[in-house]
PDB file of C-alpha atoms and ligand atoms in Angstrom:
ATOM      1  CA  MET L   1     -13.518  -5.367 -10.091  1.00  0.00           C
ATOM      2  CA  GLU L   2     -11.363  -2.657 -11.639  1.00  0.00           C
ATOM      3  CA  GLY L   3      -7.730  -2.441 -10.600  1.00  0.00           C
ATOM      4  CA  LEU L   4      -7.391  -5.726  -8.701  1.00  0.00           C
ATOM      5  CA  LYS L   5      -5.653  -7.813 -11.368  1.00  0.00           C
ATOM      6  CA  ASN L   6      -2.014  -8.634 -10.497  1.00  0.00           C
ATOM      7  CA  LYS L   7      -2.271  -6.950  -7.086  1.00  0.00           C
ATOM      8  CA  HIS L   8      -0.545  -8.582  -4.100  1.00  0.00           C
ATOM      9  CA  VAL L   9      -2.760  -9.091  -1.065  1.00  0.00           C
ATOM     10  CA  LEU L  10      -2.121 -10.252   2.490  1.00  0.00           C
ATOM     11  CA  VAL L  11      -5.187 -11.686   4.291  1.00  0.00           C
ATOM     12  CA  THR L  12      -4.875 -12.444   8.017  1.00  0.00           C
ATOM     13  CA  GLY L  13      -6.813 -15.381   9.453  1.00  0.00           C
ATOM     14  CA  ALA L  14      -7.390 -16.832   5.983  1.00  0.00           C
ATOM     15  CA  SER L  15      -7.621 -20.500   7.012  1.00  0.00           C
ATOM     16  CA  SER L  16     -11.396 -20.388   7.547  1.00  0.00           C
ATOM     17  CA  GLY L  17     -14.607 -18.390   7.310  1.00  0.00           C
ATOM     18  CA  ILE L  18     -14.642 -14.867   5.893  1.00  0.00           C
ATOM     19  CA  GLY L  19     -10.829 -14.707   5.577  1.00  0.00           C
ATOM     20  CA  GLN L  20     -10.816 -17.849   3.441  1.00  0.00           C
ATOM     21  CA  ALA L  21     -13.644 -16.450   1.274  1.00  0.00           C
ATOM     22  CA  ILE L  22     -11.730 -13.167   0.861  1.00  0.00           C
ATOM     23  CA  ALA L  23      -8.578 -15.024  -0.210  1.00  0.00           C
ATOM     24  CA  LEU L  24     -10.544 -17.042  -2.788  1.00  0.00           C
ATOM     25  CA  ARG L  25     -12.365 -13.964  -4.093  1.00  0.00           C
ATOM     26  CA  PHE L  26      -9.162 -11.936  -4.517  1.00  0.00           C
ATOM     27  CA  ALA L  27      -7.544 -14.904  -6.285  1.00  0.00           C
ATOM     28  CA  ARG L  28     -10.522 -14.976  -8.687  1.00  0.00           C
ATOM     29  CA  GLU L  29      -9.975 -11.246  -9.282  1.00  0.00           C
ATOM     30  CA  GLY L  30      -6.439 -12.039 -10.474  1.00  0.00           C
ATOM     31  CA  CYS L  31      -4.534 -11.169  -7.281  1.00  0.00           C
ATOM     32  CA  ASN L  32      -1.675 -13.087  -5.693  1.00  0.00           C
ATOM     33  CA  VAL L  33      -2.604 -13.816  -2.090  1.00  0.00           C
ATOM     34  CA  ALA L  34      -0.531 -14.322   1.053  1.00  0.00           C
ATOM     35  CA  ILE L  35      -2.729 -16.582   3.168  1.00  0.00           C
ATOM     36  CA  ASN L  36      -2.005 -16.068   6.869  1.00  0.00           C
ATOM     37  CA  TYR L  37      -2.979 -18.606   9.519  1.00  0.00           C
ATOM     38  CA  ARG L  38      -2.129 -18.958  13.213  1.00  0.00           C
ATOM     39  CA  SER L  39      -2.502 -22.687  13.967  1.00  0.00           C
ATOM     40  CA  ASP L  40      -4.869 -24.231  11.388  1.00  0.00           C
ATOM     41  CA  ARG L  41      -2.331 -25.211   8.729  1.00  0.00           C
ATOM     42  CA  LYS L  42      -4.794 -27.675   7.148  1.00  0.00           C
ATOM     43  CA  GLY L  43      -7.325 -24.866   6.682  1.00  0.00           C
ATOM     44  CA  ALA L  44      -4.655 -22.640   5.122  1.00  0.00           C
ATOM     45  CA  GLU L  45      -3.642 -25.458   2.767  1.00  0.00           C
ATOM     46  CA  GLN L  46      -7.294 -25.867   1.795  1.00  0.00           C
ATOM     47  CA  THR L  47      -7.470 -22.127   1.010  1.00  0.00           C
ATOM     48  CA  LEU L  48      -4.272 -22.428  -1.036  1.00  0.00           C
ATOM     49  CA  LYS L  49      -5.603 -25.456  -2.935  1.00  0.00           C
ATOM     50  CA  SER L  50      -8.898 -23.744  -3.796  1.00  0.00           C
ATOM     51  CA  ALA L  51      -7.399 -20.340  -4.711  1.00  0.00           C
ATOM     52  CA  ARG L  52      -7.352 -20.033  -8.492  1.00  0.00           C
ATOM     53  CA  PRO L  53      -5.721 -18.634 -10.539  1.00  0.00           C
ATOM     54  CA  GLY L  54      -2.519 -16.948  -9.241  1.00  0.00           C
ATOM     55  CA  ARG L  55       0.648 -17.476  -7.311  1.00  0.00           C
ATOM     56  CA  HIS L  56      -0.221 -17.728  -3.620  1.00  0.00           C
ATOM     57  CA  VAL L  57       1.707 -18.465  -0.432  1.00  0.00           C
ATOM     58  CA  ILE L  58       0.734 -19.495   3.071  1.00  0.00           C
ATOM     59  CA  ILE L  59       2.394 -17.829   6.046  1.00  0.00           C
ATOM     60  CA  GLN L  60       2.087 -18.826   9.683  1.00  0.00           C
ATOM     61  CA  ALA L  61       1.927 -15.936  12.174  1.00  0.00           C
ATOM     62  CA  ASP L  62       0.063 -14.894  15.291  1.00  0.00           C
ATOM     63  CA  VAL L  63      -1.024 -11.344  14.445  1.00  0.00           C
ATOM     64  CA  SER L  64      -0.834 -10.296  18.098  1.00  0.00           C
ATOM     65  CA  ARG L  65       2.938 -10.996  18.245  1.00  0.00           C
ATOM     66  CA  GLU L  66       5.170  -8.241  16.920  1.00  0.00           C
ATOM     67  CA  GLU L  67       8.005 -10.580  15.880  1.00  0.00           C
ATOM     68  CA  ASP L  68       5.541 -12.820  14.004  1.00  0.00           C
ATOM     69  CA  VAL L  69       4.044  -9.866  12.147  1.00  0.00           C
ATOM     70  CA  THR L  70       7.469  -8.520  11.136  1.00  0.00           C
ATOM     71  CA  ARG L  71       8.451 -11.980   9.870  1.00  0.00           C
ATOM     72  CA  MET L  72       5.106 -12.418   8.056  1.00  0.00           C
ATOM     73  CA  PHE L  73       5.630  -9.193   6.082  1.00  0.00           C
ATOM     74  CA  ALA L  74       9.235 -10.144   5.313  1.00  0.00           C
ATOM     75  CA  GLU L  75       8.070 -13.539   4.001  1.00  0.00           C
ATOM     76  CA  ALA L  76       5.248 -11.994   1.943  1.00  0.00           C
ATOM     77  CA  LEU L  77       7.624  -9.432   0.457  1.00  0.00           C
ATOM     78  CA  SER L  78      10.235 -12.030  -0.349  1.00  0.00           C
ATOM     79  CA  ALA L  79       7.540 -14.063  -2.155  1.00  0.00           C
ATOM     80  CA  PHE L  80       5.910 -11.161  -4.009  1.00  0.00           C
ATOM     81  CA  SER L  81       8.486  -8.318  -3.776  1.00  0.00           C
ATOM     82  CA  ARG L  82       5.577  -5.923  -3.218  1.00  0.00           C
ATOM     83  CA  LEU L  83       2.255  -5.748  -1.344  1.00  0.00           C
ATOM     84  CA  ASP L  84      -0.689  -3.589  -2.385  1.00  0.00           C
ATOM     85  CA  ILE L  85      -3.540  -4.587  -0.074  1.00  0.00           C
ATOM     86  CA  LEU L  86      -3.695  -5.642   3.592  1.00  0.00           C
ATOM     87  CA  ILE L  87      -6.859  -7.276   4.913  1.00  0.00           C
ATOM     88  CA  ASN L  88      -6.983  -7.311   8.725  1.00  0.00           C
ATOM     89  CA  ASN L  89      -9.495 -10.135   9.077  1.00  0.00           C
ATOM     90  CA  ALA L  90      -8.299 -12.302  12.008  1.00  0.00           C
ATOM     91  CA  GLY L  91     -10.539 -11.998  15.041  1.00  0.00           C
ATOM     92  CA  ILE L  92     -11.750 -13.923  18.082  1.00  0.00           C
ATOM     93  CA  GLN L  93     -14.427 -13.598  20.735  1.00  0.00           C
ATOM     94  CA  LYS L  94     -14.661 -14.975  24.273  1.00  0.00           C
ATOM     95  CA  PRO L  95     -18.183 -14.637  25.677  1.00  0.00           C
ATOM     96  CA  SER L  96     -18.749 -14.215  29.395  1.00  0.00           C
ATOM     97  CA  PRO L  97     -21.029 -12.252  31.696  1.00  0.00           C
ATOM     98  CA  SER L  98     -18.947  -9.119  32.257  1.00  0.00           C
ATOM     99  CA  GLU L  99     -18.851  -9.590  36.039  1.00  0.00           C
ATOM    100  CA  ASP L 100     -17.089 -12.945  35.475  1.00  0.00           C
ATOM    101  CA  LEU L 101     -14.872 -11.856  32.592  1.00  0.00           C
ATOM    102  CA  ASP L 102     -11.374 -13.240  33.055  1.00  0.00           C
ATOM    103  CA  ALA L 103      -8.712 -10.525  32.614  1.00  0.00           C
ATOM    104  CA  ALA L 104      -6.464 -12.838  30.562  1.00  0.00           C
ATOM    105  CA  ASP L 105      -9.368 -13.607  28.178  1.00  0.00           C
ATOM    106  CA  TYR L 106     -10.113  -9.878  27.924  1.00  0.00           C
ATOM    107  CA  ASP L 107      -6.454  -9.161  27.080  1.00  0.00           C
ATOM    108  CA  ARG L 108      -6.307 -11.946  24.486  1.00  0.00           C
ATOM    109  CA  VAL L 109      -9.308 -10.588  22.557  1.00  0.00           C
ATOM    110  CA  LEU L 110      -7.809  -7.084  22.564  1.00  0.00           C
ATOM    111  CA  ASP L 111      -4.423  -8.485  21.486  1.00  0.00           C
ATOM    112  CA  VAL L 112      -5.805 -10.365  18.465  1.00  0.00           C
ATOM    113  CA  ASN L 113      -8.570  -7.966  17.393  1.00  0.00           C
ATOM    114  CA  LEU L 114      -6.868  -4.587  17.975  1.00  0.00           C
ATOM    115  CA  ARG L 115      -3.129  -4.997  18.564  1.00  0.00           C
ATOM    116  CA  GLY L 116      -3.039  -7.346  15.524  1.00  0.00           C
ATOM    117  CA  PRO L 117      -4.557  -4.802  13.103  1.00  0.00           C
ATOM    118  CA  PHE L 118      -2.276  -2.087  14.532  1.00  0.00           C
ATOM    119  CA  LEU L 119       0.888  -4.182  14.061  1.00  0.00           C
ATOM    120  CA  CYS L 120      -0.103  -5.355  10.563  1.00  0.00           C
ATOM    121  CA  SER L 121      -1.219  -1.873   9.470  1.00  0.00           C
ATOM    122  CA  ARG L 122       2.048  -0.361  10.694  1.00  0.00           C
ATOM    123  CA  GLU L 123       4.096  -2.845   8.657  1.00  0.00           C
ATOM    124  CA  ALA L 124       1.874  -2.344   5.603  1.00  0.00           C
ATOM    125  CA  ILE L 125       2.113   1.460   5.838  1.00  0.00           C
ATOM    126  CA  ARG L 126       5.921   1.333   6.172  1.00  0.00           C
ATOM    127  CA  HIS L 127       6.025  -0.730   2.980  1.00  0.00           C
ATOM    128  CA  PHE L 128       3.440   1.411   1.116  1.00  0.00           C
ATOM    129  CA  LEU L 129       5.445   4.558   1.936  1.00  0.00           C
ATOM    130  CA  SER L 130       8.713   2.945   0.821  1.00  0.00           C
ATOM    131  CA  ARG L 131       7.708   2.764  -2.856  1.00  0.00           C
ATOM    132  CA  PRO L 132       5.364   4.598  -5.252  1.00  0.00           C
ATOM    133  CA  GLY L 133       1.708   3.566  -5.689  1.00  0.00           C
ATOM    134  CA  GLY L 134       0.121   3.843  -2.241  1.00  0.00           C
ATOM    135  CA  GLY L 135      -1.951   0.978  -0.890  1.00  0.00           C
ATOM    136  CA  VAL L 136      -5.175  -0.188   0.698  1.00  0.00           C
ATOM    137  CA  ILE L 137      -5.902  -1.401   4.232  1.00  0.00           C
ATOM    138  CA  LEU L 138      -9.259  -3.013   5.023  1.00  0.00           C
ATOM    139  CA  ASN L 139     -10.396  -4.058   8.501  1.00  0.00           C
ATOM    140  CA  ASN L 140     -12.973  -6.730   9.230  1.00  0.00           C
ATOM    141  CA  SER L 141     -15.070  -5.037  11.891  1.00  0.00           C
ATOM    142  CA  SER L 142     -18.675  -5.953  12.789  1.00  0.00           C
ATOM    143  CA  VAL L 143     -22.095  -4.490  13.392  1.00  0.00           C
ATOM    144  CA  HIS L 144     -20.843  -4.541  16.995  1.00  0.00           C
ATOM    145  CA  GLN L 145     -18.690  -1.584  16.056  1.00  0.00           C
ATOM    146  CA  ILE L 146     -21.866   0.391  16.794  1.00  0.00           C
ATOM    147  CA  ILE L 147     -24.334  -2.106  18.357  1.00  0.00           C
ATOM    148  CA  PRO L 148     -23.495  -3.047  21.963  1.00  0.00           C
ATOM    149  CA  LYS L 149     -23.151  -6.824  22.544  1.00  0.00           C
ATOM    150  CA  PRO L 150     -23.801  -7.801  26.169  1.00  0.00           C
ATOM    151  CA  LYS L 151     -21.634 -10.718  27.393  1.00  0.00           C
ATOM    152  CA  TYR L 152     -19.114  -9.928  24.619  1.00  0.00           C
ATOM    153  CA  LEU L 153     -17.565  -6.860  26.237  1.00  0.00           C
ATOM    154  CA  SER L 154     -14.018  -7.316  24.930  1.00  0.00           C
ATOM    155  CA  TYR L 155     -15.270  -8.116  21.406  1.00  0.00           C
ATOM    156  CA  SER L 156     -17.495  -5.001  21.337  1.00  0.00           C
ATOM    157  CA  ILE L 157     -14.641  -2.835  22.630  1.00  0.00           C
ATOM    158  CA  THR L 158     -12.302  -4.090  19.913  1.00  0.00           C
ATOM    159  CA  LYS L 159     -14.779  -3.524  17.099  1.00  0.00           C
ATOM    160  CA  GLY L 160     -15.530  -0.009  18.412  1.00  0.00           C
ATOM    161  CA  GLY L 161     -11.771   0.565  18.553  1.00  0.00           C
ATOM    162  CA  LEU L 162     -11.371  -0.612  14.961  1.00  0.00           C
ATOM    163  CA  ASP L 163     -13.582   2.289  13.888  1.00  0.00           C
ATOM    164  CA  ASN L 164     -11.079   4.773  15.293  1.00  0.00           C
ATOM    165  CA  LEU L 165      -8.139   2.783  13.937  1.00  0.00           C
ATOM    166  CA  THR L 166      -9.766   2.921  10.482  1.00  0.00           C
ATOM    167  CA  ARG L 167     -10.653   6.626  10.641  1.00  0.00           C
ATOM    168  CA  THR L 168      -7.391   7.792  12.217  1.00  0.00           C
ATOM    169  CA  LEU L 169      -5.128   5.952   9.779  1.00  0.00           C
ATOM    170  CA  ALA L 170      -7.374   7.047   6.882  1.00  0.00           C
ATOM    171  CA  LEU L 171      -6.934  10.681   7.847  1.00  0.00           C
ATOM    172  CA  GLU L 172      -3.227  10.366   8.594  1.00  0.00           C
ATOM    173  CA  TYR L 173      -2.389   8.823   5.199  1.00  0.00           C
ATOM    174  CA  ALA L 174      -5.121  10.179   2.878  1.00  0.00           C
ATOM    175  CA  GLY L 175      -2.622  12.583   1.288  1.00  0.00           C
ATOM    176  CA  ARG L 176      -0.069   9.832   0.677  1.00  0.00           C
ATOM    177  CA  GLY L 177      -2.115   7.435  -1.459  1.00  0.00           C
ATOM    178  CA  ILE L 178      -3.219   5.026   1.265  1.00  0.00           C
ATOM    179  CA  ARG L 179      -6.921   4.294   1.695  1.00  0.00           C
ATOM    180  CA  VAL L 180      -8.165   2.688   4.932  1.00  0.00           C
ATOM    181  CA  ASN L 181     -11.713   1.345   5.257  1.00  0.00           C
ATOM    182  CA  ALA L 182     -13.645  -1.307   7.159  1.00  0.00           C
ATOM    183  CA  VAL L 183     -16.436  -3.777   6.517  1.00  0.00           C
ATOM    184  CA  GLY L 184     -19.072  -4.328   9.197  1.00  0.00           C
ATOM    185  CA  PRO L 185     -20.690  -7.759   8.733  1.00  0.00           C
ATOM    186  CA  GLY L 186     -23.813  -8.838  10.577  1.00  0.00           C
ATOM    187  CA  ALA L 187     -24.350 -12.559  11.208  1.00  0.00           C
ATOM    188  CA  VAL L 188     -22.326 -14.712   8.807  1.00  0.00           C
ATOM    189  CA  ILE L 189     -22.228 -18.508   8.405  1.00  0.00           C
ATOM    190  CA  THR L 190     -18.660 -19.195   9.616  1.00  0.00           C
ATOM    191  CA  PRO L 191     -16.946 -21.250  12.353  1.00  0.00           C
ATOM    192  CA  ILE L 192     -16.988 -18.287  14.790  1.00  0.00           C
ATOM    193  CA  ASN L 193     -20.758 -18.966  14.953  1.00  0.00           C
ATOM    194  CA  ASN L 194     -20.531 -22.744  15.466  1.00  0.00           C
ATOM    195  CA  ALA L 195     -22.773 -22.248  18.507  1.00  0.00           C
ATOM    196  CA  TRP L 196     -25.815 -21.781  16.238  1.00  0.00           C
ATOM    197  CA  ILE L 197     -25.130 -22.382  12.535  1.00  0.00           C
ATOM    198  CA  HIS L 198     -25.580 -26.181  12.729  1.00  0.00           C
ATOM    199  CA  ASP L 199     -28.699 -26.093  14.927  1.00  0.00           C
ATOM    200  CA  PRO L 200     -31.786 -25.240  12.821  1.00  0.00           C
ATOM    201  CA  LYS L 201     -33.753 -23.970  15.844  1.00  0.00           C
ATOM    202  CA  ALA L 202     -30.945 -21.730  17.087  1.00  0.00           C
ATOM    203  CA  LYS L 203     -30.280 -20.524  13.519  1.00  0.00           C
ATOM    204  CA  ALA L 204     -33.951 -19.626  13.012  1.00  0.00           C
ATOM    205  CA  GLU L 205     -33.876 -17.695  16.293  1.00  0.00           C
ATOM    206  CA  VAL L 206     -30.800 -15.693  15.175  1.00  0.00           C
ATOM    207  CA  GLU L 207     -32.279 -15.067  11.728  1.00  0.00           C
ATOM    208  CA  SER L 208     -35.602 -13.876  13.196  1.00  0.00           C
ATOM    209  CA  HIS L 209     -33.728 -10.761  14.383  1.00  0.00           C
ATOM    210  CA  ILE L 210     -32.322  -9.926  10.941  1.00  0.00           C
ATOM    211  CA  PRO L 211     -34.551  -7.685   8.773  1.00  0.00           C
ATOM    212  CA  MET L 212     -33.548  -9.575   5.600  1.00  0.00           C
ATOM    213  CA  GLY L 213     -34.465 -12.819   7.389  1.00  0.00           C
ATOM    214  CA  ARG L 214     -31.193 -14.700   6.907  1.00  0.00           C
ATOM    215  CA  ALA L 215     -27.529 -14.779   7.813  1.00  0.00           C
ATOM    216  CA  ALA L 216     -24.935 -13.944   5.140  1.00  0.00           C
ATOM    217  CA  SER L 217     -22.585 -16.322   3.368  1.00  0.00           C
ATOM    218  CA  ALA L 218     -18.871 -15.582   3.733  1.00  0.00           C
ATOM    219  CA  GLY L 219     -18.763 -14.936  -0.026  1.00  0.00           C
ATOM    220  CA  GLU L 220     -21.279 -12.093   0.284  1.00  0.00           C
ATOM    221  CA  ILE L 221     -18.936 -10.387   2.744  1.00  0.00           C
ATOM    222  CA  ALA L 222     -15.862 -11.072   0.593  1.00  0.00           C
ATOM    223  CA  SER L 223     -17.567  -9.164  -2.264  1.00  0.00           C
ATOM    224  CA  VAL L 224     -17.628  -6.022  -0.134  1.00  0.00           C
ATOM    225  CA  PHE L 225     -13.891  -6.364   0.550  1.00  0.00           C
ATOM    226  CA  ALA L 226     -13.241  -6.763  -3.176  1.00  0.00           C
ATOM    227  CA  PHE L 227     -15.206  -3.596  -3.931  1.00  0.00           C
ATOM    228  CA  LEU L 228     -13.503  -1.507  -1.235  1.00  0.00           C
ATOM    229  CA  ALA L 229     -10.035  -2.707  -2.317  1.00  0.00           C
ATOM    230  CA  SER L 230     -10.715  -2.029  -6.000  1.00  0.00           C
ATOM    231  CA  ASP L 231     -10.307   1.176  -7.988  1.00  0.00           C
ATOM    232  CA  GLU L 232     -14.108   1.384  -8.053  1.00  0.00           C
ATOM    233  CA  ALA L 233     -13.822   2.622  -4.455  1.00  0.00           C
ATOM    234  CA  SER L 234     -10.932   4.960  -5.274  1.00  0.00           C
ATOM    235  CA  TYR L 235     -12.523   7.995  -3.543  1.00  0.00           C
ATOM    236  CA  ILE L 236     -13.628   6.176  -0.372  1.00  0.00           C
ATOM    237  CA  THR L 237     -11.528   6.324   2.786  1.00  0.00           C
ATOM    238  CA  GLY L 238     -12.192   6.211   6.523  1.00  0.00           C
ATOM    239  CA  GLN L 239     -15.562   4.485   6.132  1.00  0.00           C
ATOM    240  CA  THR L 240     -17.198   1.354   7.460  1.00  0.00           C
ATOM    241  CA  LEU L 241     -19.521  -0.329   4.985  1.00  0.00           C
ATOM    242  CA  TYR L 242     -22.071  -2.443   6.850  1.00  0.00           C
ATOM    243  CA  ALA L 243     -23.116  -5.685   5.126  1.00  0.00           C
ATOM    244  CA  CYS L 244     -25.616  -6.815   7.703  1.00  0.00           C
ATOM    245  CA  GLY L 245     -29.010  -7.555   6.137  1.00  0.00           C
ATOM    246  CA  GLY L 246     -30.436  -4.484   7.891  1.00  0.00           C
ATOM    247  CA  LEU L 247     -29.218  -5.241  11.427  1.00  0.00           C
ATOM    248  CA  THR L 248     -27.934  -1.692  11.882  1.00  0.00           C
ATOM    249  CA  LEU L 249     -31.383  -0.260  11.039  1.00  0.00           C
ATOM    250  CA  TYR L 250     -32.830  -0.679  14.558  1.00  0.00           C
ATOM    251  CA  PRO L 251     -34.980  -3.735  13.614  1.00  0.00           C
ATOM    252  CA  GLU L 252     -37.172  -3.228  16.681  1.00  0.00           C
ATOM    253  CA  PHE L 253     -38.631  -0.231  14.837  1.00  0.00           C
ATOM    254  CA  ARG L 254     -39.988  -2.379  11.972  1.00  0.00           C
ATOM    255  CA  THR L 255     -43.428  -1.784  13.456  1.00  0.00           C
ATOM    256  CA  ALA L 256     -44.634   1.602  14.638  1.00  0.00           C
ATOM    257  CA  TRP L 257     -44.832   0.529  18.312  1.00  0.00           C
ATOM    258  CA  SER L 258     -43.196   3.773  19.481  1.00  0.00           C
ATOM    259  CA  SER L 259     -46.048   5.881  18.061  1.00  0.00           C
ATOM    260  CA  GLY L 260     -48.774   3.673  19.493  1.00  0.00           C
ATOM    261  CA  GLU L 261     -50.100   2.522  16.087  1.00  0.00           C
TER     262      GLU L 261
HETATM  263  P1  NAD E 301     -13.431 -17.665  11.920  1.00  0.00           P
HETATM  264  O1  NAD E 301     -13.274 -18.093  13.338  1.00  0.00           O
HETATM  265  O2  NAD E 301     -13.639 -18.677  10.865  1.00  0.00           O
HETATM  266  O3  NAD E 301     -12.192 -16.779  11.477  1.00  0.00           O
HETATM  267  C1  NAD E 301     -11.277 -16.151  12.332  1.00  0.00           C
HETATM  268  C2  NAD E 301      -9.901 -16.429  11.789  1.00  0.00           C
HETATM  269  O4  NAD E 301      -8.930 -15.706  12.551  1.00  0.00           O
HETATM  270  C3  NAD E 301      -9.555 -17.929  11.930  1.00  0.00           C
HETATM  271  O5  NAD E 301      -9.009 -18.372  10.713  1.00  0.00           O
HETATM  272  C4  NAD E 301      -8.511 -17.945  13.022  1.00  0.00           C
HETATM  273  O6  NAD E 301      -7.583 -18.983  12.901  1.00  0.00           O
HETATM  274  C5  NAD E 301      -7.852 -16.578  12.798  1.00  0.00           C
HETATM  275  N1  NAD E 301      -7.113 -16.142  13.970  1.00  0.00           N
HETATM  276  C6  NAD E 301      -7.525 -16.125  15.257  1.00  0.00           C
HETATM  277  N2  NAD E 301      -6.532 -15.649  16.049  1.00  0.00           N
HETATM  278  C7  NAD E 301      -5.498 -15.358  15.230  1.00  0.00           C
HETATM  279  C8  NAD E 301      -4.212 -14.839  15.446  1.00  0.00           C
HETATM  280  N3  NAD E 301      -3.788 -14.521  16.674  1.00  0.00           N
HETATM  281  N4  NAD E 301      -3.393 -14.652  14.382  1.00  0.00           N
HETATM  282  C9  NAD E 301      -3.797 -14.975  13.134  1.00  0.00           C
HETATM  283  N5  NAD E 301      -5.024 -15.473  12.861  1.00  0.00           N
HETATM  284  C10 NAD E 301      -5.854 -15.662  13.902  1.00  0.00           C
HETATM  285  O7  NAD E 301     -14.642 -16.627  11.926  1.00  0.00           O
HETATM  286  P2  NAD E 301     -15.027 -15.477  10.875  1.00  0.00           P
HETATM  287  O8  NAD E 301     -16.450 -15.224  11.085  1.00  0.00           O
HETATM  288  O9  NAD E 301     -14.554 -15.791   9.522  1.00  0.00           O
HETATM  289  O10 NAD E 301     -14.229 -14.240  11.476  1.00  0.00           O
HETATM  290  C11 NAD E 301     -13.399 -13.406  10.684  1.00  0.00           C
HETATM  291  C12 NAD E 301     -13.593 -11.960  11.109  1.00  0.00           C
HETATM  292  O11 NAD E 301     -14.929 -11.578  10.818  1.00  0.00           O
HETATM  293  C13 NAD E 301     -13.375 -11.680  12.595  1.00  0.00           C
HETATM  294  O12 NAD E 301     -12.635 -10.497  12.762  1.00  0.00           O
HETATM  295  C14 NAD E 301     -14.800 -11.503  13.109  1.00  0.00           C
HETATM  296  O13 NAD E 301     -14.855 -10.654  14.233  1.00  0.00           O
HETATM  297  C15 NAD E 301     -15.453 -10.856  11.894  1.00  0.00           C
HETATM  298  N6  NAD E 301     -16.926 -10.949  11.908  1.00  0.00           N
HETATM  299  C16 NAD E 301     -17.549 -12.167  11.797  1.00  0.00           C
HETATM  300  C17 NAD E 301     -18.936 -12.193  11.829  1.00  0.00           C
HETATM  301  C18 NAD E 301     -19.698 -13.476  11.717  1.00  0.00           C
HETATM  302  O14 NAD E 301     -20.922 -13.491  11.991  1.00  0.00           O
HETATM  303  N7  NAD E 301     -19.079 -14.586  11.320  1.00  0.00           N
HETATM  304  C19 NAD E 301     -19.672 -11.016  11.976  1.00  0.00           C
HETATM  305  C20 NAD E 301     -18.998  -9.811  12.089  1.00  0.00           C
HETATM  306  C21 NAD E 301     -17.616  -9.783  12.050  1.00  0.00           C
END
């Protein structure tokens, strides 16, 4: 992709799943990658080992903690001396019927999925504004940015909130060389979906709801991040690009049931 070579990228939650695939893809594009992890150091080391070519670092930080985020940016900048791209990928979900939803679980999901991207974006923007050249921020949202997800209230709220985080920051900094966009994946084969990806029956049930008939690989989602970060997307800001196999197309309308045909 145009314009990615020699860029410096920070990917949060890069020890597994989509974040790991993004780190590997950006390394293949010629970027140097700061691989953030919270507790899975082994996973981060695996990402580091597989990332080729480039000069990469791993940085421990909980994105929901302000002091961790400040330290993470300081470490990334001392390793690379500049950052060009921030990928807010880290995210969690805690399912529960909403009437039983524990307030601490609700808070934790908001802290990781929304406070994290705010804290990281703020640090990235401060750095981007401190030197010439602008920068790119990409958020890993979800189809649940627009599709309600019963029993995942806090998750749905955070992904809806990411839309406004993306659009507001995009508007605020459009005139100062900073582009802010999001990717909205559908169902992807990653550890967040351990509940069904290893069970062929459960997987077939999930995939029966997807118009393209299958879940995505993490690499297919990483490609969208590479495009949006590259100069090939130089005129795109404030958008969410859904990579969801058609899930956002109201699949229930595949047949003309509503017209009685
Ligand atoms: P995953 O569980 O493999 O990845 C989540 C990553 O976030 C993990 O590496 C985890 O360690 C990290 N993380 C969690 N809390 C953190 C914290 N406080 N600080 C730093 N890192 C933290 O699952 P994934 O599917 O790769 O999820 C990545 C992102 O993709 C999430 O934001 C998720 O909402 C989004 N997403 C996933 C799917 C899917 O079907 N897999 C669909 C839509 C959106």
